[in-house]
Amino acid sequence: MVKTEPRFGEVEAYERFMGRWSRAVATPFLRWLRAAANAEWLDVGCGTGILSELVLAACVPATIVGIDATPEQVGRAANRMVDSRACFAIADAQALPFDNASFDIVAAALVLNFIPDPPRALREMRRVVRPGGMVCVFVWDFEPELSPSGPLRKALRSLGIEVLPLPGTPASPLPALAALFGQAGLESVEATTIEVAVSFANFDDFWESQTTLYSPTTKIINSLGQDERKSLYAALRTTLSEQGDGEVRYSARANAIKSTCAKSGARVSG
Ligand SMILES: C[S@@+](CC[C@H](N)C(=O)[O-])C[C@H]1O[C@@H](n2cnc3c(N)ncnc32)[C@H](O)[C@@H]1O
């Protein structure tokens, strides 16, 4: 049985495997938030800084702080962002190093499912947001295998190969996310789904991108014998038939949820 934990330290592979799809979801997600200008943002699990970069480009923030538990990701975010409004630090989402009510908007993109104790992280997000502020997250819709790795994972299963669920799968449907928000005292919840078109120049582009060392599913592929690998490649080529222009295209879906915190009332402590 091969475990499916990602290797967050491999930032280049992350960018190739997931970065572009994270960007594709974050753009409509930010439109959906309708965030006010001049807000102070916290990007929880900022990774290489994709959400922060888009917030700076589209949301006119006063400031944005990105935190992440993986030093390599924080280093990459800090190096790519030359904007005096942005700064990045290594920190755990479950113990945010900020005072109560420090931010107007606290966002986490594709992160909640990887955190060992998501309720604790949400309570922390609730603690550091100001009254009247917003806590918002999105995760891939893992249960129906609608992440960008979905076709690969389904093809492995079709060959009888065991593929463990990705971390946080049971908490990724919208009702489960809403329940988690409720437990953390996050009220006035709104939710939506965001569809993105995942596309690759051709089948080989798909294969290389989806089987980088970063990808959790690559560990499963690496454990296969040569015949099984050939069967997997063939099964995928059939499922993901190239379009007339050679492109490989399919859909992925993210579940997004936001809570506007009450302007007054008891605060939740971490
Ligand atoms: C799939 S990446 C998403 C990165 C980025 N938000 C994006 O949209 O591209 C998940 C990130 O969560 C971070 N992470 C996982 N557990 C964490 C924790 N307990 N505290 C802070 N960051 C964490 C990982 O280091 C990784 O950078």
PDB file of C-alpha atoms and ligand atoms in Angstrom:
ATOM      1  CA  MET A   1       0.000   0.000   0.000  1.00  0.00           C
ATOM      2  CA  VAL A   2       1.538   3.325  -1.060  1.00  0.00           C
ATOM      3  CA  LYS A   3       0.859   6.409   1.063  1.00  0.00           C
ATOM      4  CA  THR A   4      -0.239   9.549  -0.747  1.00  0.00           C
ATOM      5  CA  GLU A   5       1.385  12.419   1.147  1.00  0.00           C
ATOM      6  CA  PRO A   6       2.744  15.167  -1.124  1.00  0.00           C
ATOM      7  CA  ARG A   7       6.359  16.435  -0.990  1.00  0.00           C
ATOM      8  CA  PHE A   8       5.828  20.147  -0.431  1.00  0.00           C
ATOM      9  CA  GLY A   9       9.572  20.896  -0.415  1.00  0.00           C
ATOM     10  CA  GLU A  10       9.828  20.274  -4.169  1.00  0.00           C
ATOM     11  CA  VAL A  11       8.682  23.680  -5.292  1.00  0.00           C
ATOM     12  CA  GLU A  12       9.518  23.459  -9.003  1.00  0.00           C
ATOM     13  CA  ALA A  13       7.603  20.196  -9.307  1.00  0.00           C
ATOM     14  CA  TYR A  14       4.718  21.745  -7.352  1.00  0.00           C
ATOM     15  CA  GLU A  15       4.504  24.633  -9.799  1.00  0.00           C
ATOM     16  CA  ARG A  16       4.441  22.259 -12.756  1.00  0.00           C
ATOM     17  CA  PHE A  17       2.091  19.716 -11.216  1.00  0.00           C
ATOM     18  CA  MET A  18      -0.405  21.983  -9.425  1.00  0.00           C
ATOM     19  CA  GLY A  19       0.568  25.652  -9.553  1.00  0.00           C
ATOM     20  CA  ARG A  20      -1.189  26.486 -12.796  1.00  0.00           C
ATOM     21  CA  TRP A  21      -4.444  24.862 -11.650  1.00  0.00           C
ATOM     22  CA  SER A  22      -4.248  26.542  -8.266  1.00  0.00           C
ATOM     23  CA  ARG A  23      -3.988  29.836 -10.181  1.00  0.00           C
ATOM     24  CA  ALA A  24      -6.930  28.865 -12.406  1.00  0.00           C
ATOM     25  CA  VAL A  25      -9.201  28.321  -9.374  1.00  0.00           C
ATOM     26  CA  ALA A  26      -7.916  31.277  -7.357  1.00  0.00           C
ATOM     27  CA  THR A  27      -8.878  33.812 -10.036  1.00  0.00           C
ATOM     28  CA  PRO A  28     -12.665  33.089  -9.991  1.00  0.00           C
ATOM     29  CA  PHE A  29     -12.459  32.444  -6.229  1.00  0.00           C
ATOM     30  CA  LEU A  30     -11.211  35.995  -5.641  1.00  0.00           C
ATOM     31  CA  ARG A  31     -13.960  37.406  -7.886  1.00  0.00           C
ATOM     32  CA  TRP A  32     -16.528  35.444  -5.857  1.00  0.00           C
ATOM     33  CA  LEU A  33     -15.213  36.882  -2.558  1.00  0.00           C
ATOM     34  CA  ARG A  34     -15.958  40.472  -3.648  1.00  0.00           C
ATOM     35  CA  ALA A  35     -13.333  41.642  -1.169  1.00  0.00           C
ATOM     36  CA  ALA A  36     -13.170  45.327  -0.285  1.00  0.00           C
ATOM     37  CA  ALA A  37     -10.060  47.267  -1.278  1.00  0.00           C
ATOM     38  CA  ASN A  38      -7.438  48.253   1.331  1.00  0.00           C
ATOM     39  CA  ALA A  39      -8.005  45.094   3.362  1.00  0.00           C
ATOM     40  CA  GLU A  40      -5.283  43.398   5.386  1.00  0.00           C
ATOM     41  CA  TRP A  41      -5.006  39.800   4.161  1.00  0.00           C
ATOM     42  CA  LEU A  42      -3.537  36.600   5.585  1.00  0.00           C
ATOM     43  CA  ASP A  43      -2.758  33.815   3.088  1.00  0.00           C
ATOM     44  CA  VAL A  44      -2.619  30.594   5.152  1.00  0.00           C
ATOM     45  CA  GLY A  45      -0.537  27.807   3.568  1.00  0.00           C
ATOM     46  CA  CYS A  46       0.609  30.293   0.922  1.00  0.00           C
ATOM     47  CA  GLY A  47       2.895  27.770  -0.782  1.00  0.00           C
ATOM     48  CA  THR A  48       4.841  29.472  -3.561  1.00  0.00           C
ATOM     49  CA  GLY A  49       2.635  32.568  -3.214  1.00  0.00           C
ATOM     50  CA  ILE A  50       0.123  32.020  -5.999  1.00  0.00           C
ATOM     51  CA  LEU A  51      -2.929  33.341  -4.123  1.00  0.00           C
ATOM     52  CA  SER A  52      -0.951  36.269  -2.651  1.00  0.00           C
ATOM     53  CA  GLU A  53       0.252  37.249  -6.107  1.00  0.00           C
ATOM     54  CA  LEU A  54      -3.309  37.239  -7.469  1.00  0.00           C
ATOM     55  CA  VAL A  55      -4.626  39.198  -4.469  1.00  0.00           C
ATOM     56  CA  LEU A  56      -1.954  41.841  -5.082  1.00  0.00           C
ATOM     57  CA  ALA A  57      -2.869  41.998  -8.764  1.00  0.00           C
ATOM     58  CA  ALA A  58      -6.660  42.003  -8.429  1.00  0.00           C
ATOM     59  CA  CYS A  59      -7.856  42.996  -4.928  1.00  0.00           C
ATOM     60  CA  VAL A  60      -5.969  46.215  -4.052  1.00  0.00           C
ATOM     61  CA  PRO A  61      -4.967  44.965  -0.585  1.00  0.00           C
ATOM     62  CA  ALA A  62      -3.363  47.226   2.017  1.00  0.00           C
ATOM     63  CA  THR A  63      -1.061  44.344   2.985  1.00  0.00           C
ATOM     64  CA  ILE A  64      -0.823  40.581   2.623  1.00  0.00           C
ATOM     65  CA  VAL A  65       1.054  38.181   4.896  1.00  0.00           C
ATOM     66  CA  GLY A  66       1.635  34.639   3.631  1.00  0.00           C
ATOM     67  CA  ILE A  67       2.504  31.840   6.040  1.00  0.00           C
ATOM     68  CA  ASP A  68       3.396  28.240   5.275  1.00  0.00           C
ATOM     69  CA  ALA A  69       4.878  25.325   7.211  1.00  0.00           C
ATOM     70  CA  THR A  70       7.341  24.402   4.424  1.00  0.00           C
ATOM     71  CA  PRO A  71      10.476  26.607   4.350  1.00  0.00           C
ATOM     72  CA  GLU A  72      11.156  25.944   0.628  1.00  0.00           C
ATOM     73  CA  GLN A  73       7.679  27.169  -0.321  1.00  0.00           C
ATOM     74  CA  VAL A  74       8.004  30.308   1.804  1.00  0.00           C
ATOM     75  CA  GLY A  75      11.449  30.974   0.288  1.00  0.00           C
ATOM     76  CA  ARG A  76      10.051  30.709  -3.220  1.00  0.00           C
ATOM     77  CA  ALA A  77       7.123  33.032  -2.393  1.00  0.00           C
ATOM     78  CA  ALA A  78       9.431  35.626  -0.827  1.00  0.00           C
ATOM     79  CA  ASN A  79      11.823  35.528  -3.789  1.00  0.00           C
ATOM     80  CA  ARG A  80       9.195  35.971  -6.456  1.00  0.00           C
ATOM     81  CA  MET A  81       7.208  38.775  -4.777  1.00  0.00           C
ATOM     82  CA  VAL A  82       8.829  42.184  -4.875  1.00  0.00           C
ATOM     83  CA  ASP A  83       5.929  44.188  -3.485  1.00  0.00           C
ATOM     84  CA  SER A  84       6.256  46.229  -0.304  1.00  0.00           C
ATOM     85  CA  ARG A  85       2.693  45.221   0.684  1.00  0.00           C
ATOM     86  CA  ALA A  86       3.616  41.507   0.891  1.00  0.00           C
ATOM     87  CA  CYS A  87       5.667  39.480   3.362  1.00  0.00           C
ATOM     88  CA  PHE A  88       6.048  35.763   4.038  1.00  0.00           C
ATOM     89  CA  ALA A  89       6.939  33.671   7.084  1.00  0.00           C
ATOM     90  CA  ILE A  90       7.239  30.059   8.158  1.00  0.00           C
ATOM     91  CA  ALA A  91       4.398  29.190  10.540  1.00  0.00           C
ATOM     92  CA  ASP A  92       1.895  26.468  11.373  1.00  0.00           C
ATOM     93  CA  ALA A  93      -1.734  27.156  10.469  1.00  0.00           C
ATOM     94  CA  GLN A  94      -2.723  25.418  13.714  1.00  0.00           C
ATOM     95  CA  ALA A  95      -0.846  27.973  15.860  1.00  0.00           C
ATOM     96  CA  LEU A  96      -0.875  31.260  13.982  1.00  0.00           C
ATOM     97  CA  PRO A  97       1.736  33.688  15.381  1.00  0.00           C
ATOM     98  CA  PHE A  98      -0.614  36.688  15.331  1.00  0.00           C
ATOM     99  CA  ASP A  99      -2.735  38.560  17.848  1.00  0.00           C
ATOM    100  CA  ASN A 100      -6.512  38.196  17.864  1.00  0.00           C
ATOM    101  CA  ALA A 101      -8.296  40.285  15.231  1.00  0.00           C
ATOM    102  CA  SER A 102      -5.200  41.098  13.154  1.00  0.00           C
ATOM    103  CA  PHE A 103      -6.608  40.705   9.615  1.00  0.00           C
ATOM    104  CA  ASP A 104      -9.648  41.634   7.513  1.00  0.00           C
ATOM    105  CA  ILE A 105      -9.492  38.583   5.248  1.00  0.00           C
ATOM    106  CA  VAL A 106      -7.996  35.197   6.066  1.00  0.00           C
ATOM    107  CA  ALA A 107      -7.791  32.834   3.083  1.00  0.00           C
ATOM    108  CA  ALA A 108      -6.477  29.314   2.545  1.00  0.00           C
ATOM    109  CA  ALA A 109      -6.175  27.890  -0.973  1.00  0.00           C
ATOM    110  CA  LEU A 110      -5.854  24.100  -1.382  1.00  0.00           C
ATOM    111  CA  VAL A 111      -4.537  23.806   2.170  1.00  0.00           C
ATOM    112  CA  LEU A 112      -7.220  22.767   4.653  1.00  0.00           C
ATOM    113  CA  ASN A 113      -7.144  19.104   3.598  1.00  0.00           C
ATOM    114  CA  PHE A 114      -3.392  18.835   4.307  1.00  0.00           C
ATOM    115  CA  ILE A 115      -3.500  20.260   7.823  1.00  0.00           C
ATOM    116  CA  PRO A 116      -3.451  17.534  10.506  1.00  0.00           C
ATOM    117  CA  ASP A 117      -6.158  19.231  12.622  1.00  0.00           C
ATOM    118  CA  PRO A 118      -8.426  21.288  10.310  1.00  0.00           C
ATOM    119  CA  PRO A 119     -10.888  22.355  13.078  1.00  0.00           C
ATOM    120  CA  ARG A 120      -7.969  23.764  15.060  1.00  0.00           C
ATOM    121  CA  ALA A 121      -6.678  25.660  12.019  1.00  0.00           C
ATOM    122  CA  LEU A 122     -10.148  27.092  11.347  1.00  0.00           C
ATOM    123  CA  ARG A 123     -10.449  28.215  14.977  1.00  0.00           C
ATOM    124  CA  GLU A 124      -7.100  29.944  14.553  1.00  0.00           C
ATOM    125  CA  MET A 125      -8.271  31.608  11.343  1.00  0.00           C
ATOM    126  CA  ARG A 126     -11.419  32.714  13.186  1.00  0.00           C
ATOM    127  CA  ARG A 127      -9.315  34.070  16.064  1.00  0.00           C
ATOM    128  CA  VAL A 128      -7.077  36.263  13.907  1.00  0.00           C
ATOM    129  CA  VAL A 129      -9.834  37.736  11.723  1.00  0.00           C
ATOM    130  CA  ARG A 130     -11.413  41.029  12.742  1.00  0.00           C
ATOM    131  CA  PRO A 131     -15.137  41.335  13.515  1.00  0.00           C
ATOM    132  CA  GLY A 132     -16.844  41.931  10.170  1.00  0.00           C
ATOM    133  CA  GLY A 133     -13.949  40.241   8.361  1.00  0.00           C
ATOM    134  CA  MET A 134     -13.948  37.120   6.200  1.00  0.00           C
ATOM    135  CA  VAL A 135     -12.505  33.612   6.470  1.00  0.00           C
ATOM    136  CA  CYS A 136     -12.478  31.751   3.165  1.00  0.00           C
ATOM    137  CA  VAL A 137     -11.046  28.538   1.777  1.00  0.00           C
ATOM    138  CA  PHE A 138     -11.164  26.309  -1.254  1.00  0.00           C
ATOM    139  CA  VAL A 139     -10.154  22.685  -1.713  1.00  0.00           C
ATOM    140  CA  TRP A 140     -10.401  20.268  -4.639  1.00  0.00           C
ATOM    141  CA  ASP A 141     -13.542  18.159  -4.777  1.00  0.00           C
ATOM    142  CA  PHE A 142     -11.632  14.967  -3.971  1.00  0.00           C
ATOM    143  CA  GLU A 143     -14.518  12.630  -3.256  1.00  0.00           C
ATOM    144  CA  PRO A 144     -15.658  12.291  -6.914  1.00  0.00           C
ATOM    145  CA  GLU A 145     -11.956  12.479  -7.962  1.00  0.00           C
ATOM    146  CA  LEU A 146     -12.362  15.938  -9.500  1.00  0.00           C
ATOM    147  CA  SER A 147      -8.871  17.195  -8.693  1.00  0.00           C
ATOM    148  CA  PRO A 148      -6.442  17.518 -11.651  1.00  0.00           C
ATOM    149  CA  SER A 149      -5.062  14.070 -10.673  1.00  0.00           C
ATOM    150  CA  GLY A 150      -8.518  12.507 -10.996  1.00  0.00           C
ATOM    151  CA  PRO A 151      -8.055  10.803 -14.395  1.00  0.00           C
ATOM    152  CA  LEU A 152      -4.743   9.268 -13.336  1.00  0.00           C
ATOM    153  CA  ARG A 153      -6.179   7.988 -10.075  1.00  0.00           C
ATOM    154  CA  LYS A 154      -9.270   6.558 -11.790  1.00  0.00           C
ATOM    155  CA  ALA A 155      -7.104   4.810 -14.383  1.00  0.00           C
ATOM    156  CA  LEU A 156      -4.997   3.206 -11.632  1.00  0.00           C
ATOM    157  CA  ARG A 157      -8.163   1.926  -9.955  1.00  0.00           C
ATOM    158  CA  SER A 158      -9.504   0.606 -13.254  1.00  0.00           C
ATOM    159  CA  LEU A 159      -6.418  -1.627 -13.378  1.00  0.00           C
ATOM    160  CA  GLY A 160      -7.183  -2.967  -9.878  1.00  0.00           C
ATOM    161  CA  ILE A 161      -4.373  -0.977  -8.232  1.00  0.00           C
ATOM    162  CA  GLU A 162      -5.081   0.321  -4.738  1.00  0.00           C
ATOM    163  CA  VAL A 163      -5.112   4.117  -4.581  1.00  0.00           C
ATOM    164  CA  LEU A 164      -5.587   5.601  -1.140  1.00  0.00           C
ATOM    165  CA  PRO A 165      -7.807   8.682  -0.888  1.00  0.00           C
ATOM    166  CA  LEU A 166      -5.922  11.975  -0.962  1.00  0.00           C
ATOM    167  CA  PRO A 167      -5.530  13.633   2.463  1.00  0.00           C
ATOM    168  CA  GLY A 168      -8.697  15.323   3.671  1.00  0.00           C
ATOM    169  CA  THR A 169     -11.009  13.662   1.151  1.00  0.00           C
ATOM    170  CA  PRO A 170     -13.936  13.160   3.602  1.00  0.00           C
ATOM    171  CA  ALA A 171     -13.822  16.875   4.533  1.00  0.00           C
ATOM    172  CA  SER A 172     -13.767  18.158   0.946  1.00  0.00           C
ATOM    173  CA  PRO A 173     -17.500  18.060  -0.015  1.00  0.00           C
ATOM    174  CA  LEU A 174     -19.303  21.344   0.620  1.00  0.00           C
ATOM    175  CA  PRO A 175     -21.585  19.997   3.419  1.00  0.00           C
ATOM    176  CA  ALA A 176     -18.510  18.669   5.268  1.00  0.00           C
ATOM    177  CA  LEU A 177     -16.707  21.994   4.828  1.00  0.00           C
ATOM    178  CA  ALA A 178     -19.765  23.860   6.091  1.00  0.00           C
ATOM    179  CA  ALA A 179     -19.881  21.568   9.144  1.00  0.00           C
ATOM    180  CA  LEU A 180     -16.200  22.258   9.857  1.00  0.00           C
ATOM    181  CA  PHE A 181     -16.798  26.000   9.587  1.00  0.00           C
ATOM    182  CA  GLY A 182     -19.772  25.699  11.956  1.00  0.00           C
ATOM    183  CA  GLN A 183     -17.699  23.786  14.538  1.00  0.00           C
ATOM    184  CA  ALA A 184     -15.104  26.565  14.450  1.00  0.00           C
ATOM    185  CA  GLY A 185     -17.719  29.227  15.160  1.00  0.00           C
ATOM    186  CA  LEU A 186     -17.603  30.555  11.600  1.00  0.00           C
ATOM    187  CA  GLU A 187     -21.065  31.847  10.839  1.00  0.00           C
ATOM    188  CA  SER A 188     -22.854  33.454   7.821  1.00  0.00           C
ATOM    189  CA  VAL A 189     -21.434  30.865   5.483  1.00  0.00           C
ATOM    190  CA  GLU A 190     -21.762  30.969   1.693  1.00  0.00           C
ATOM    191  CA  ALA A 191     -20.465  28.234  -0.573  1.00  0.00           C
ATOM    192  CA  THR A 192     -19.906  27.647  -4.267  1.00  0.00           C
ATOM    193  CA  THR A 193     -18.199  25.284  -6.679  1.00  0.00           C
ATOM    194  CA  ILE A 194     -15.586  26.423  -9.174  1.00  0.00           C
ATOM    195  CA  GLU A 195     -15.028  24.430 -12.371  1.00  0.00           C
ATOM    196  CA  VAL A 196     -11.716  24.767 -14.179  1.00  0.00           C
ATOM    197  CA  ALA A 197     -10.664  23.476 -17.576  1.00  0.00           C
ATOM    198  CA  VAL A 198      -7.453  21.502 -17.176  1.00  0.00           C
ATOM    199  CA  SER A 199      -5.535  21.320 -20.441  1.00  0.00           C
ATOM    200  CA  PHE A 200      -2.201  20.016 -21.647  1.00  0.00           C
ATOM    201  CA  ALA A 201      -0.482  20.590 -24.994  1.00  0.00           C
ATOM    202  CA  ASN A 202      -0.619  16.815 -25.660  1.00  0.00           C
ATOM    203  CA  PHE A 203      -0.680  13.483 -23.863  1.00  0.00           C
ATOM    204  CA  ASP A 204       3.037  13.534 -23.054  1.00  0.00           C
ATOM    205  CA  ASP A 205       2.666  16.974 -21.481  1.00  0.00           C
ATOM    206  CA  PHE A 206      -0.140  15.554 -19.322  1.00  0.00           C
ATOM    207  CA  TRP A 207       1.928  12.517 -18.362  1.00  0.00           C
ATOM    208  CA  GLU A 208       5.054  14.498 -17.438  1.00  0.00           C
ATOM    209  CA  SER A 209       3.127  17.103 -15.460  1.00  0.00           C
ATOM    210  CA  GLN A 210       1.017  14.607 -13.546  1.00  0.00           C
ATOM    211  CA  THR A 211       3.835  12.210 -12.718  1.00  0.00           C
ATOM    212  CA  THR A 212       6.398  14.657 -11.327  1.00  0.00           C
ATOM    213  CA  LEU A 213       8.136  13.586  -8.151  1.00  0.00           C
ATOM    214  CA  TYR A 214       5.931  16.018  -6.247  1.00  0.00           C
ATOM    215  CA  SER A 215       2.710  14.255  -7.073  1.00  0.00           C
ATOM    216  CA  PRO A 216       1.512  11.815  -4.382  1.00  0.00           C
ATOM    217  CA  THR A 217       0.223   9.531  -7.129  1.00  0.00           C
ATOM    218  CA  THR A 218       3.722   9.253  -8.647  1.00  0.00           C
ATOM    219  CA  LYS A 219       4.765   7.148  -5.670  1.00  0.00           C
ATOM    220  CA  ILE A 220       2.127   4.632  -6.667  1.00  0.00           C
ATOM    221  CA  ILE A 221       3.266   4.662 -10.301  1.00  0.00           C
ATOM    222  CA  ASN A 222       6.901   4.207  -9.236  1.00  0.00           C
ATOM    223  CA  SER A 223       5.921   1.108  -7.302  1.00  0.00           C
ATOM    224  CA  LEU A 224       4.402  -0.564 -10.401  1.00  0.00           C
ATOM    225  CA  GLY A 225       6.089  -3.157 -12.585  1.00  0.00           C
ATOM    226  CA  GLN A 226       6.832  -2.347 -16.230  1.00  0.00           C
ATOM    227  CA  ASP A 227       3.769  -4.185 -17.561  1.00  0.00           C
ATOM    228  CA  GLU A 228       1.424  -2.421 -15.168  1.00  0.00           C
ATOM    229  CA  ARG A 229       2.915   0.923 -16.145  1.00  0.00           C
ATOM    230  CA  LYS A 230       2.398   0.166 -19.826  1.00  0.00           C
ATOM    231  CA  SER A 231      -1.232  -0.776 -19.126  1.00  0.00           C
ATOM    232  CA  LEU A 232      -1.737   2.443 -17.169  1.00  0.00           C
ATOM    233  CA  TYR A 233      -0.278   4.541 -19.971  1.00  0.00           C
ATOM    234  CA  ALA A 234      -2.479   2.766 -22.525  1.00  0.00           C
ATOM    235  CA  ALA A 235      -5.630   3.066 -20.368  1.00  0.00           C
ATOM    236  CA  LEU A 236      -5.078   6.793 -19.926  1.00  0.00           C
ATOM    237  CA  ARG A 237      -4.366   7.367 -23.601  1.00  0.00           C
ATOM    238  CA  THR A 238      -7.750   5.798 -24.341  1.00  0.00           C
ATOM    239  CA  THR A 239      -9.651   7.761 -21.671  1.00  0.00           C
ATOM    240  CA  LEU A 240      -7.956  11.082 -22.362  1.00  0.00           C
ATOM    241  CA  SER A 241      -8.145  11.024 -26.122  1.00  0.00           C
ATOM    242  CA  GLU A 242      -6.315  13.955 -27.654  1.00  0.00           C
ATOM    243  CA  GLN A 243      -8.456  16.569 -29.390  1.00  0.00           C
ATOM    244  CA  GLY A 244      -7.976  17.493 -33.051  1.00  0.00           C
ATOM    245  CA  ASP A 245      -5.279  19.989 -32.054  1.00  0.00           C
ATOM    246  CA  GLY A 246      -3.476  17.346 -29.955  1.00  0.00           C
ATOM    247  CA  GLU A 247      -4.552  18.944 -26.697  1.00  0.00           C
ATOM    248  CA  VAL A 248      -5.688  16.860 -23.716  1.00  0.00           C
ATOM    249  CA  ARG A 249      -8.547  18.519 -21.832  1.00  0.00           C
ATOM    250  CA  TYR A 250     -10.748  17.656 -18.874  1.00  0.00           C
ATOM    251  CA  SER A 251     -12.554  19.412 -16.019  1.00  0.00           C
ATOM    252  CA  ALA A 252     -11.609  19.757 -12.393  1.00  0.00           C
ATOM    253  CA  ARG A 253     -13.721  21.189  -9.603  1.00  0.00           C
ATOM    254  CA  ALA A 254     -12.973  23.039  -6.392  1.00  0.00           C
ATOM    255  CA  ASN A 255     -15.326  23.593  -3.456  1.00  0.00           C
ATOM    256  CA  ALA A 256     -15.166  27.075  -1.968  1.00  0.00           C
ATOM    257  CA  ILE A 257     -16.633  28.424   1.244  1.00  0.00           C
ATOM    258  CA  LYS A 258     -16.539  31.812   2.957  1.00  0.00           C
ATOM    259  CA  SER A 259     -17.779  33.150   6.267  1.00  0.00           C
ATOM    260  CA  THR A 260     -18.358  36.754   7.203  1.00  0.00           C
ATOM    261  CA  CYS A 261     -17.647  37.031  10.899  1.00  0.00           C
ATOM    262  CA  ALA A 262     -20.055  38.805  13.208  1.00  0.00           C
ATOM    263  CA  LYS A 263     -19.210  42.427  14.011  1.00  0.00           C
ATOM    264  CA  SER A 264     -19.549  41.771  17.727  1.00  0.00           C
ATOM    265  CA  GLY A 265     -19.918  38.806  20.078  1.00  0.00           C
ATOM    266  CA  ALA A 266     -17.766  36.256  21.814  1.00  0.00           C
ATOM    267  CA  ARG A 267     -14.494  35.377  20.144  1.00  0.00           C
ATOM    268  CA  VAL A 268     -13.291  31.823  19.762  1.00  0.00           C
ATOM    269  CA  SER A 269      -9.934  31.192  21.392  1.00  0.00           C
ATOM    270  CA  GLY A 270      -7.376  28.828  19.902  1.00  0.00           C
TER     271      GLY A 270
HETATM  272  C1  LIG B   1      -1.337  22.234  -2.185  1.00  0.00           C
HETATM  273  S1  LIG B   1      -0.306  23.408  -1.434  1.00  0.00           S
HETATM  274  C2  LIG B   1      -1.196  24.933  -1.725  1.00  0.00           C
HETATM  275  C3  LIG B   1      -0.278  26.104  -1.778  1.00  0.00           C
HETATM  276  C4  LIG B   1      -0.919  27.420  -2.239  1.00  0.00           C
HETATM  277  N1  LIG B   1      -1.918  27.897  -1.306  1.00  0.00           N
HETATM  278  C5  LIG B   1      -1.485  27.300  -3.631  1.00  0.00           C
HETATM  279  O1  LIG B   1      -2.681  27.542  -3.811  1.00  0.00           O
HETATM  280  O2  LIG B   1      -0.729  26.974  -4.542  1.00  0.00           O
HETATM  281  C6  LIG B   1      -0.579  23.149   0.286  1.00  0.00           C
HETATM  282  C7  LIG B   1       0.345  23.969   1.186  1.00  0.00           C
HETATM  283  O3  LIG B   1      -0.082  23.829   2.538  1.00  0.00           O
HETATM  284  C8  LIG B   1       1.076  23.886   3.347  1.00  0.00           C
HETATM  285  N2  LIG B   1       0.746  23.321   4.648  1.00  0.00           N
HETATM  286  C9  LIG B   1       0.410  22.035   4.939  1.00  0.00           C
HETATM  287  N3  LIG B   1       0.184  21.914   6.272  1.00  0.00           N
HETATM  288  C10 LIG B   1       0.359  23.144   6.818  1.00  0.00           C
HETATM  289  C11 LIG B   1       0.263  23.670   8.143  1.00  0.00           C
HETATM  290  N4  LIG B   1      -0.055  22.895   9.181  1.00  0.00           N
HETATM  291  N5  LIG B   1       0.510  24.981   8.327  1.00  0.00           N
HETATM  292  C12 LIG B   1       0.844  25.783   7.292  1.00  0.00           C
HETATM  293  N6  LIG B   1       0.969  25.339   6.015  1.00  0.00           N
HETATM  294  C13 LIG B   1       0.727  24.038   5.783  1.00  0.00           C
HETATM  295  C14 LIG B   1       2.112  23.094   2.558  1.00  0.00           C
HETATM  296  O4  LIG B   1       3.416  23.359   2.973  1.00  0.00           O
HETATM  297  C15 LIG B   1       1.810  23.553   1.139  1.00  0.00           C
HETATM  298  O5  LIG B   1       2.594  24.663   0.768  1.00  0.00           O
END
